[in-house]
Amino acid sequence: MSHLSFNDVSLTYPARDRNGAAQLVLDRISLSLSTGEFVAVIGRSGSGKTSLLNIAAGFQEPSEGTVTLDGAPIDGPGTERAVVFQDDALYPWLVARDNVAFPLKLRGVGERDRRARAEELLELVGLPTAGNRRISELSGGMRQRVGIARALAAEPRFLLLDEPLGALDSLTRSRMQTFLLNVWTKSGSGALLITHSIDEALLLATRIVVLSPHPGRLAADIPSSFAADILSGTPAGDVRASPAFKRMHDGLIGLIHTASPEEELAA
Amino acid sequence: MTLTTHLPQSYGYVPDVNAAQAKQTPVRKRQVPIALVSLLTAAGLLLIWAATATAGLVSPIFLPAPAVVAATLWNLVTVGFVDSTLAEHVLASLGRVLGGLGVSVLIGVPAGLAIGMSRIGRGILDPIVEFLRPLPPLAYLPLIIIWFGIGEASKVTVIALSMLPSIIISTAAGVRAVPKDHINAARAFGATRRQVTLHVVLPSALPSILTGTRIALGTGWSTLVAAELVAATRGLGFMIQSAAQFLVTDVVIAGIAVIALIAILLEIAARALERWLAPWASAH
Ligand SMILES: Nc1ncnc2c1ncn2[C@@H]1O[C@H](COP(=O)(O)OP(=O)(O)OP(=O)(O)O)[C@@H](O)[C@H]1O
Ligand SMILES: [Mg+2]
């Protein structure tokens, strides 16, 4: 079992001009994610969710504090943490299969082996015939699945997902949620999912973290058990309809609201 | 229509209808035939030219008739002018322009990468590009001739220099436009700096580099013809310049027509190259 931990992580963006003030975006965040866990981070726009994920990925260095992987501080991005981006970040000059095989190519895996592996992964994400398609020929949902297959190709211990389903219509989105949950269970990795949707967080996560904005602080860290119901085959509609789900949902809405200063909401 | 037959291990994901078929380019509505209008314009101009010349309004020394020019063109192909056939003149010119292109791509693409990727590279190279860019190539041609003589080296150098700014600038612009996520994704998959450059930055900038190259080719071609007017013993510019000295106006006009035709062909070839090397950029 592996642990990815934020230890008192703060992030300050410097002032844009001489009159501006430095902006504290994340304020002493301590959070730990283990393999086998699915942690959803919710919070209002601008609360620092993407910043948090970028720090976990190693794209951004924290101003204070450290991120450690099994106790050792991380030093930039690493193959044990794979990222799925909000706007897919697939390479348009590569066909779907070569996008999926990209992490393997960087690692020096031979042409034939990485092709075979990429085809397997495309089959896994429900796109068995899309290998030769250009990215521009794929729909948004198909692209996100290719992006997830590419992340899985790196065989990461942690999947970092920045609103990967944000741009999808609600029907595709709910299909993709079930899909994501299954991929995560099979892969045995730890998942960190940024989302705007309380509903999505409740359906997928084993833990829900609420970030309050300006500066981003941990407002709550709550276990959730609805993902287990989904995995055992209960339709998402039935899970949503249960009183327990509604109670949690309302509670989280309340948390996000009280965690946000009034003038913020008015703006 | 049948959907995909079976999805082993597809993890509960039901493929949607979209998944069964690729998106295709929508069928365009019928367009106004602009090409036809252009064609008619060209035919009209040709007619006016023919009428003016045959009516004897202008001396043939200034304006030979289209038929005369056509005959001259055939003569240029079969017999030639000043010791070389038309094909030899064309090849001499094309060779120089392609040589210059090769040199400026070899220098310009790495220079553009340096400007786009490194602050120090930008600091060093930006002023040089900014100095070279607005300079008319014919202004430095005499200096190049002093340095390299009137042989091939000086012509290729001038052409390469004239092409360099647009190749460097388009490469640097392409590099700066690489989406940050594209680079971050590669870094997360363990790419080294060299791998990021080779597998992400270069392909991402390629459409921009190719566009710059196409524009450079146009610049290079016009520079070349001008350079050949000054110093050459073969080539299209040299051909019309010598013809002009003896008032062989039909050769001059035929030469101009060939120069224009080749400029168009180069443009078409460059566009084909863009479509071939960067099909994703023109896909939508
Ligand atoms: N490069 C940057 N320079 C300065 N400030 C930044 C930068 N990136 C983000 N910020 C600021 O940091 C704060 C948090 O941004 P972040 O993108 O992490 O929010 P978020 O929770 O992901 O928002 P959203 O839900 O809209 O994606 C915002 O107020 C934003 O203005
Ligand atoms: Mg964000």
XYZ file of C-alpha atoms and ligand atoms in Angstrom:
583
model
C 0.000 0.000 0.000
C 1.196 3.460 -0.947
C 0.440 6.854 0.569
C 0.460 10.272 -1.049
C 0.435 12.928 1.649
C 0.111 16.705 1.771
C 1.905 17.968 4.867
C 0.931 21.534 5.793
C 0.938 22.571 2.163
C 0.438 26.260 1.422
C 0.487 28.009 -1.921
C 0.853 31.734 -2.468
C 0.743 33.408 -5.858
C 2.866 36.544 -6.003
C 1.159 39.901 -6.591
C 0.476 40.626 -10.255
C 1.598 44.246 -10.018
C 3.074 46.649 -7.476
C -0.289 47.614 -5.974
C -1.648 44.078 -5.854
C -1.392 41.808 -2.864
C 0.081 38.319 -2.884
C -2.717 35.771 -3.026
C -2.840 32.914 -0.558
C -4.563 30.132 -2.499
C -4.021 27.099 -0.268
C -3.639 27.419 3.482
C -1.867 24.628 5.390
C -3.539 21.660 3.772
C -2.816 18.282 5.337
C -4.355 15.364 3.547
C -3.408 11.788 2.853
C -4.469 9.524 0.016
C -3.800 5.793 0.041
C -3.972 3.280 -2.780
C -7.398 1.696 -2.761
C -9.005 4.994 -1.745
C -11.105 7.255 -3.944
C -10.986 10.798 -2.642
C -13.209 13.446 -4.216
C -12.364 17.108 -3.716
C -15.281 19.517 -3.967
C -15.371 23.249 -3.467
C -16.464 26.398 -5.193
C -14.782 27.745 -8.250
C -11.504 29.364 -7.301
C -11.146 27.457 -4.033
C -7.833 25.994 -5.194
C -8.834 22.504 -6.326
C -6.761 22.566 -9.502
C -3.858 24.089 -7.600
C -4.053 21.206 -5.139
C -4.007 18.648 -7.936
C -1.143 20.402 -9.732
C 0.885 20.236 -6.544
C 0.110 16.543 -6.124
C 1.127 15.950 -9.739
C 4.362 17.879 -9.240
C 3.568 20.508 -11.874
C 3.542 23.193 -9.206
C 5.775 23.538 -6.184
C 4.086 24.451 -2.900
C 5.215 27.690 -1.244
C 5.347 25.905 2.076
C 5.017 22.332 3.238
C 5.768 19.163 1.329
C 4.046 16.423 -0.586
C 5.442 13.009 0.212
C 5.082 9.663 -1.457
C 5.495 6.918 1.149
C 7.375 9.384 3.301
C 9.781 10.668 0.630
C 9.226 14.211 -0.656
C 8.243 14.284 -4.328
C 10.454 16.160 -6.730
C 8.362 17.138 -9.758
C 6.102 14.843 -11.779
C 6.580 11.090 -11.631
C 5.239 8.028 -13.383
C 3.588 6.695 -10.226
C 1.116 9.609 -10.452
C -0.864 9.861 -13.697
C -3.046 12.823 -14.569
C -6.287 12.994 -16.533
C -6.841 16.560 -17.625
C -10.069 18.513 -17.829
C -9.689 19.159 -21.565
C -8.190 15.750 -22.320
C -4.690 17.014 -23.350
C -4.440 14.265 -25.955
C -1.962 14.722 -28.788
C -3.810 15.486 -32.042
C -0.879 14.327 -34.183
C -1.163 10.811 -32.787
C -4.039 8.418 -33.447
C -5.921 7.133 -30.403
C -3.757 4.014 -30.057
C -0.501 5.971 -30.153
C -1.841 8.394 -27.559
C -2.534 5.499 -25.229
C 0.867 3.993 -25.988
C 2.675 7.304 -25.393
C 3.730 6.643 -21.768
C 5.068 3.251 -22.860
C 7.012 4.814 -25.709
C 8.688 7.234 -23.302
C 9.643 4.267 -21.184
C 11.276 2.551 -24.158
C 8.756 -0.278 -24.588
C 9.074 -1.770 -28.069
C 6.644 -0.880 -30.848
C 4.870 -4.239 -30.968
C 4.434 -4.569 -27.197
C 3.124 -1.082 -26.684
C 0.675 -1.433 -29.566
C -0.692 -4.619 -28.060
C -0.979 -3.033 -24.626
C -2.677 0.064 -26.053
C -5.230 -2.091 -27.872
C -5.974 -3.921 -24.611
C -6.506 -0.645 -22.802
C -8.735 0.732 -25.561
C -10.823 -2.399 -25.274
C -10.962 -1.878 -21.532
C -12.382 1.618 -21.920
C -14.963 0.413 -24.415
C -13.270 1.671 -27.575
C -12.037 -1.550 -29.195
C -12.212 -0.185 -32.742
C -10.997 3.373 -32.191
C -7.263 2.623 -32.354
C -6.659 4.164 -35.752
C -8.916 7.164 -35.298
C -7.613 10.659 -35.139
C -8.392 12.558 -31.927
C -10.367 15.172 -33.860
C -12.690 12.407 -35.022
C -13.654 11.377 -31.481
C -16.503 12.705 -29.356
C -15.834 14.334 -25.985
C -16.726 11.188 -24.055
C -14.543 9.044 -26.288
C -11.649 11.446 -25.799
C -11.935 11.291 -22.038
C -11.885 7.502 -22.221
C -8.732 7.628 -24.365
C -7.252 10.018 -21.783
C -8.060 7.567 -19.006
C -6.613 4.674 -21.006
C -3.432 6.705 -21.516
C -3.186 7.371 -17.784
C -3.701 3.664 -17.056
C -0.941 2.751 -19.520
C 1.538 4.331 -17.123
C 0.358 1.855 -14.468
C 0.262 4.576 -11.833
C -0.290 4.072 -8.136
C -2.326 7.269 -8.066
C -4.785 8.630 -10.599
C -5.187 12.396 -10.439
C -8.360 13.500 -12.198
C -9.168 17.179 -12.734
C -12.882 17.362 -13.578
C -12.485 14.758 -16.308
C -16.247 14.512 -16.814
C -17.034 18.209 -16.527
C -17.582 18.787 -20.239
C -19.892 15.831 -20.853
C -23.662 15.741 -21.186
C -25.465 14.234 -18.208
C -26.242 10.867 -19.802
C -22.675 10.268 -20.983
C -21.486 11.596 -17.672
C -23.384 9.099 -15.559
C -22.172 6.249 -17.781
C -18.631 7.489 -17.403
C -18.995 7.663 -13.628
C -19.813 3.965 -13.421
C -16.987 3.278 -15.820
C -14.507 5.311 -13.776
C -15.494 3.503 -10.621
C -14.916 0.114 -12.248
C -11.558 1.126 -13.689
C -10.440 2.391 -10.314
C -11.470 -0.820 -8.515
C -9.735 -3.019 -11.079
C -6.544 -0.963 -11.113
C -6.156 -0.973 -7.341
C -4.810 2.571 -7.486
C -5.663 5.562 -5.362
C -7.800 8.192 -7.048
C -7.993 11.928 -6.425
C -10.988 13.358 -8.267
C -11.647 17.071 -8.555
C -15.284 17.748 -9.271
C -17.898 20.475 -9.161
C -20.633 17.944 -8.640
C -21.622 16.905 -5.119
C -23.663 14.150 -6.690
C -20.623 12.763 -8.501
C -18.484 12.960 -5.374
C -21.083 11.015 -3.391
C -21.495 8.324 -6.034
C -17.796 7.688 -6.634
C -15.752 8.561 -3.595
C -14.824 6.636 -0.499
C -13.910 9.996 1.061
C -15.087 13.512 0.307
C -12.933 16.531 0.997
C -14.470 20.002 1.009
C -12.252 22.994 0.245
C -13.371 26.419 1.427
C -12.268 29.324 -0.761
C -9.991 32.352 -0.191
C -7.801 30.911 1.051
C -8.401 27.238 0.294
C -8.726 25.416 3.573
C -9.862 21.934 4.448
C -13.448 22.457 5.595
C -14.361 18.786 5.868
C -13.035 15.291 5.254
C -15.943 12.825 5.302
C -16.130 9.095 4.522
C -18.765 8.023 2.015
C -20.064 4.551 1.244
C -22.356 4.911 -1.757
C -19.656 3.846 -4.223
C -19.811 0.372 -2.682
C -23.536 0.190 -3.493
C -22.900 1.227 -7.091
C -20.126 -1.357 -7.411
C -22.393 -4.069 -6.050
C -24.818 -3.303 -8.853
C -27.405 -0.971 -7.322
C -28.591 1.436 -10.047
C -27.345 4.989 -9.508
C -30.940 6.222 -9.538
C -31.851 4.035 -6.548
C -28.745 5.110 -4.663
C -29.593 8.762 -5.267
C -33.170 8.210 -4.077
C -32.146 6.815 -0.696
C -32.696 9.075 2.353
C -29.094 8.614 3.459
C -27.855 9.971 0.121
C -30.163 12.979 0.329
C -29.036 13.727 3.865
C -25.367 13.647 2.869
C -26.084 15.724 -0.225
C -27.860 18.441 1.757
C -25.175 18.357 4.409
C -22.454 18.926 1.815
C -24.350 21.790 0.199
C -24.641 23.378 3.620
C -20.915 22.862 4.232
C -19.916 24.462 0.941
C -22.200 27.421 1.626
C -21.101 28.064 5.184
C -17.520 27.577 4.077
C -17.938 30.459 1.632
C -17.981 34.047 2.860
C -21.262 35.855 2.137
C -19.821 38.543 -0.117
C -18.417 35.756 -2.271
C -21.841 34.324 -2.901
C -23.256 37.717 -3.756
C -20.522 38.311 -6.342
C -26.572 -0.686 -38.464
C -24.804 -2.939 -36.021
C -23.010 -1.755 -32.965
C -19.686 -3.196 -31.898
C -20.255 -6.881 -31.394
C -18.917 -7.569 -27.923
C -16.884 -5.656 -25.403
C -14.910 -8.037 -23.245
C -14.096 -6.435 -19.898
C -15.680 -3.169 -20.910
C -16.429 -2.412 -17.273
C -20.077 -1.694 -17.547
C -19.569 0.993 -20.125
C -22.307 0.812 -22.734
C -20.990 2.336 -25.940
C -23.130 5.185 -27.179
C -24.228 5.509 -30.772
C -21.421 7.988 -31.423
C -18.874 5.329 -30.670
C -20.019 3.250 -33.606
C -19.089 5.747 -36.248
C -16.406 8.332 -36.688
C -17.404 11.931 -37.077
C -17.336 12.854 -40.720
C -16.877 16.175 -42.414
C -20.335 17.593 -43.013
C -21.399 17.900 -46.624
C -20.911 21.445 -47.883
C -23.606 23.399 -49.611
C -23.025 24.140 -53.278
C -20.752 27.167 -53.572
C -20.776 30.030 -56.060
C -18.190 29.022 -58.696
C -15.614 31.726 -57.911
C -13.042 29.787 -59.927
C -15.191 30.252 -63.016
C -15.346 34.025 -62.491
C -11.561 34.144 -62.099
C -11.086 32.055 -65.201
C -13.291 34.369 -67.233
C -11.358 37.389 -65.971
C -8.083 35.834 -67.062
C -9.505 34.985 -70.476
C -10.781 38.563 -70.817
C -7.385 40.059 -70.020
C -5.741 37.720 -72.517
C -8.238 38.829 -75.149
C -7.538 42.530 -74.530
C -3.809 41.819 -74.760
C -4.241 39.958 -78.052
C -6.495 42.702 -79.486
C -4.079 45.494 -78.490
C -1.101 43.698 -79.993
C -2.684 42.617 -83.281
C -4.330 45.998 -83.870
C -0.815 47.440 -83.976
C -1.621 49.984 -81.258
C 1.636 49.159 -79.496
C 4.990 48.258 -81.064
C 5.852 44.532 -80.715
C 9.063 45.629 -78.992
C 6.933 46.767 -76.049
C 4.151 44.220 -76.300
C 4.441 41.138 -78.519
C 1.214 39.245 -79.220
C 0.246 36.275 -77.030
C 0.776 33.887 -79.944
C 4.333 35.199 -80.405
C 5.060 34.739 -76.703
C 3.647 31.213 -76.841
C 5.878 30.385 -79.809
C 8.849 31.885 -77.963
C 8.042 29.775 -74.945
C 8.111 26.644 -77.105
C 11.394 27.820 -78.589
C 12.786 28.314 -75.082
C 11.847 24.779 -74.195
C 13.335 23.172 -77.291
C 16.278 25.429 -78.199
C 16.845 27.637 -75.183
C 18.272 31.107 -74.628
C 21.854 32.211 -73.868
C 23.390 28.731 -73.861
C 20.716 27.046 -71.736
C 17.291 25.542 -72.337
C 14.349 26.698 -70.293
C 14.535 23.518 -68.229
C 18.146 24.273 -67.357
C 17.281 27.820 -66.310
C 14.380 26.561 -64.228
C 16.476 23.850 -62.596
C 19.226 26.322 -61.770
C 16.728 28.615 -60.055
C 14.831 25.816 -58.294
C 18.069 24.247 -57.090
C 19.130 27.517 -55.501
C 15.796 28.151 -53.842
C 15.562 24.606 -52.462
C 19.179 24.747 -51.308
C 18.448 28.007 -49.523
C 15.323 26.482 -48.016
C 17.268 23.511 -46.693
C 19.883 25.743 -45.102
C 17.350 28.071 -43.518
C 15.210 25.216 -42.144
C 18.311 23.602 -40.646
C 19.236 26.867 -38.942
C 15.810 28.414 -38.443
C 13.966 25.573 -36.699
C 16.562 25.072 -33.938
C 16.843 28.857 -33.581
C 13.049 29.141 -33.265
C 13.031 26.350 -30.672
C 15.717 28.180 -28.709
C 13.716 31.426 -28.782
C 10.487 29.695 -27.816
C 11.904 27.493 -25.080
C 14.670 29.462 -23.413
C 14.821 32.998 -22.120
C 18.535 33.197 -22.844
C 17.973 31.913 -26.365
C 15.387 34.595 -26.862
C 17.691 37.255 -25.470
C 20.449 36.305 -27.892
C 18.458 35.613 -31.044
C 15.548 38.052 -30.907
C 17.609 41.158 -31.764
C 19.265 39.343 -34.680
C 15.905 38.303 -36.119
C 14.450 41.758 -35.560
C 17.435 43.270 -37.392
C 17.222 40.874 -40.321
C 13.443 40.788 -40.735
C 12.711 44.286 -42.117
C 15.913 44.351 -44.224
C 15.344 43.986 -48.011
C 17.609 41.101 -49.119
C 18.926 43.109 -52.060
C 20.351 45.567 -49.550
C 22.797 43.000 -48.230
C 23.363 41.179 -51.518
C 26.374 43.396 -52.475
C 28.029 42.595 -49.144
C 27.397 38.890 -49.624
C 28.938 39.115 -53.103
C 32.035 40.792 -51.635
C 32.289 37.946 -49.114
C 31.372 34.935 -51.229
C 31.895 36.086 -54.846
C 29.257 35.736 -57.553
C 29.072 31.932 -57.446
C 26.315 29.706 -56.085
C 27.348 30.231 -52.458
C 26.375 33.892 -52.414
C 22.979 33.251 -54.012
C 22.093 30.408 -51.684
C 23.221 32.525 -48.735
C 21.040 35.457 -49.722
C 18.021 33.228 -50.258
C 18.588 31.428 -46.975
C 18.908 34.743 -45.133
C 15.726 36.068 -46.707
C 13.797 32.968 -45.612
C 15.281 32.744 -42.142
C 13.168 35.309 -40.251
C 9.789 33.843 -41.162
C 10.928 30.301 -40.356
C 12.403 31.346 -37.006
C 9.408 33.475 -36.069
C 6.823 30.844 -37.017
C 8.747 28.144 -35.166
C 8.998 30.275 -32.034
C 5.298 31.167 -32.248
C 4.395 27.491 -32.642
C 6.521 26.595 -29.636
C 4.955 29.278 -27.472
C 1.470 28.088 -28.445
C 2.055 24.531 -27.211
C -0.677 23.922 -24.590
C 0.783 23.689 -21.110
C -1.234 20.550 -20.404
C 0.420 18.826 -23.368
C 3.818 19.390 -21.829
C 2.647 18.560 -18.314
C 1.076 15.315 -19.498
C 4.368 14.184 -20.991
C 6.257 15.201 -17.851
C 3.819 13.209 -15.726
C 4.551 10.175 -17.892
C 8.238 10.590 -17.149
C 9.445 12.425 -20.263
C 12.896 13.961 -20.136
C 13.435 17.488 -21.447
C 14.725 16.052 -24.700
C 11.686 13.767 -25.040
C 9.336 16.666 -24.368
C 11.024 18.676 -27.136
C 11.078 15.781 -29.586
C 7.697 14.184 -28.918
C 5.546 17.130 -27.862
C 6.970 20.563 -28.696
C 8.162 19.808 -32.241
C 5.028 17.994 -33.475
C 2.822 20.561 -31.787
C 4.687 23.406 -33.511
C 4.919 21.591 -36.847
C 1.831 23.153 -38.492
C 3.140 26.601 -37.623
C 6.639 25.710 -38.868
C 5.205 24.464 -42.167
C 3.135 27.602 -42.637
C 6.235 29.691 -42.001
C 8.145 27.572 -44.498
C 5.498 28.100 -47.141
C 5.603 31.867 -46.661
C 9.406 31.715 -46.674
C 9.364 29.844 -49.960
C 7.458 32.730 -51.560
C 9.921 35.252 -50.166
C 12.859 33.105 -51.244
C 11.590 32.767 -54.786
C 11.171 36.486 -55.317
C 14.537 37.177 -53.693
C 16.138 34.595 -55.943
C 14.888 36.065 -59.177
C 16.065 39.495 -58.051
C 19.467 38.094 -57.046
C 19.832 36.407 -60.418
C 19.242 39.724 -62.162
C 22.441 40.955 -60.541
C 24.808 38.049 -60.563
C 24.295 34.768 -62.422
C 25.111 32.969 -65.646
C 22.019 30.788 -65.596
C 18.574 30.919 -64.052
C 15.241 32.557 -64.788
C 16.212 35.978 -63.414
C 19.382 35.924 -65.486
C 17.410 34.829 -68.555
C 14.964 37.737 -68.535
C 17.695 40.204 -67.601
C 19.832 39.221 -70.625
C 16.750 39.210 -72.857
C 15.876 42.708 -71.681
C 19.346 43.981 -72.611
C 18.721 42.958 -76.225
C 15.089 44.085 -76.141
C 13.882 40.524 -76.731
C 10.594 41.365 -75.070
C 8.868 38.072 -75.925
C 11.472 36.159 -73.919
C 11.062 38.615 -71.058
C 7.302 38.086 -70.975
C 7.600 34.324 -71.387
C 10.136 34.311 -68.541
C 7.828 36.306 -66.284
C 5.023 33.846 -67.030
C 7.268 30.912 -66.110
C 8.374 32.643 -62.883
C 4.738 33.225 -61.904
C 3.775 29.674 -62.780
C 6.563 28.234 -60.649
C 5.637 30.505 -57.743
C 2.109 29.081 -57.899
C 3.383 25.517 -58.152
C 5.660 26.040 -55.150
C 2.704 27.315 -53.147
C 0.614 24.296 -54.143
C 3.454 21.924 -53.312
C 3.971 23.575 -49.928
C 0.287 23.266 -49.109
C 0.322 19.602 -50.118
C 3.332 19.121 -47.855
C 1.424 20.702 -44.963
C -1.515 18.391 -45.499
C 0.764 15.402 -45.748
C 2.999 16.122 -42.758
C 0.394 17.703 -40.466
C -2.979 16.262 -41.464
C -4.430 16.882 -37.996
C -3.986 20.650 -38.375
C -6.128 20.883 -41.503
C -8.685 18.350 -40.280
C -11.016 21.059 -39.066
N -1.022 30.995 -12.354
C -1.749 31.698 -11.446
N -1.344 32.923 -11.041
C -2.050 33.616 -10.141
N -3.173 33.185 -9.552
C -3.633 31.975 -9.916
C -2.950 31.163 -10.890
N -3.649 30.006 -11.040
C -4.708 30.098 -10.217
N -4.704 31.263 -9.536
C -5.691 31.687 -8.538
O -5.747 30.697 -7.543
C -7.083 30.490 -7.121
C -7.407 29.012 -7.181
O -7.347 28.582 -8.531
P -7.671 27.076 -8.947
O -7.544 26.993 -10.408
O -6.859 26.176 -8.130
O -9.219 26.999 -8.506
P -10.258 25.814 -8.750
O -10.817 25.447 -7.425
O -9.649 24.736 -9.561
O -11.373 26.565 -9.590
P -12.344 25.949 -10.706
O -13.349 25.154 -9.974
O -12.938 27.163 -11.330
O -11.519 25.144 -11.656
C -7.964 31.347 -7.995
O -8.369 32.459 -7.236
C -7.077 31.787 -9.119
O -7.376 33.104 -9.474
Mg -9.959 23.943 -11.586
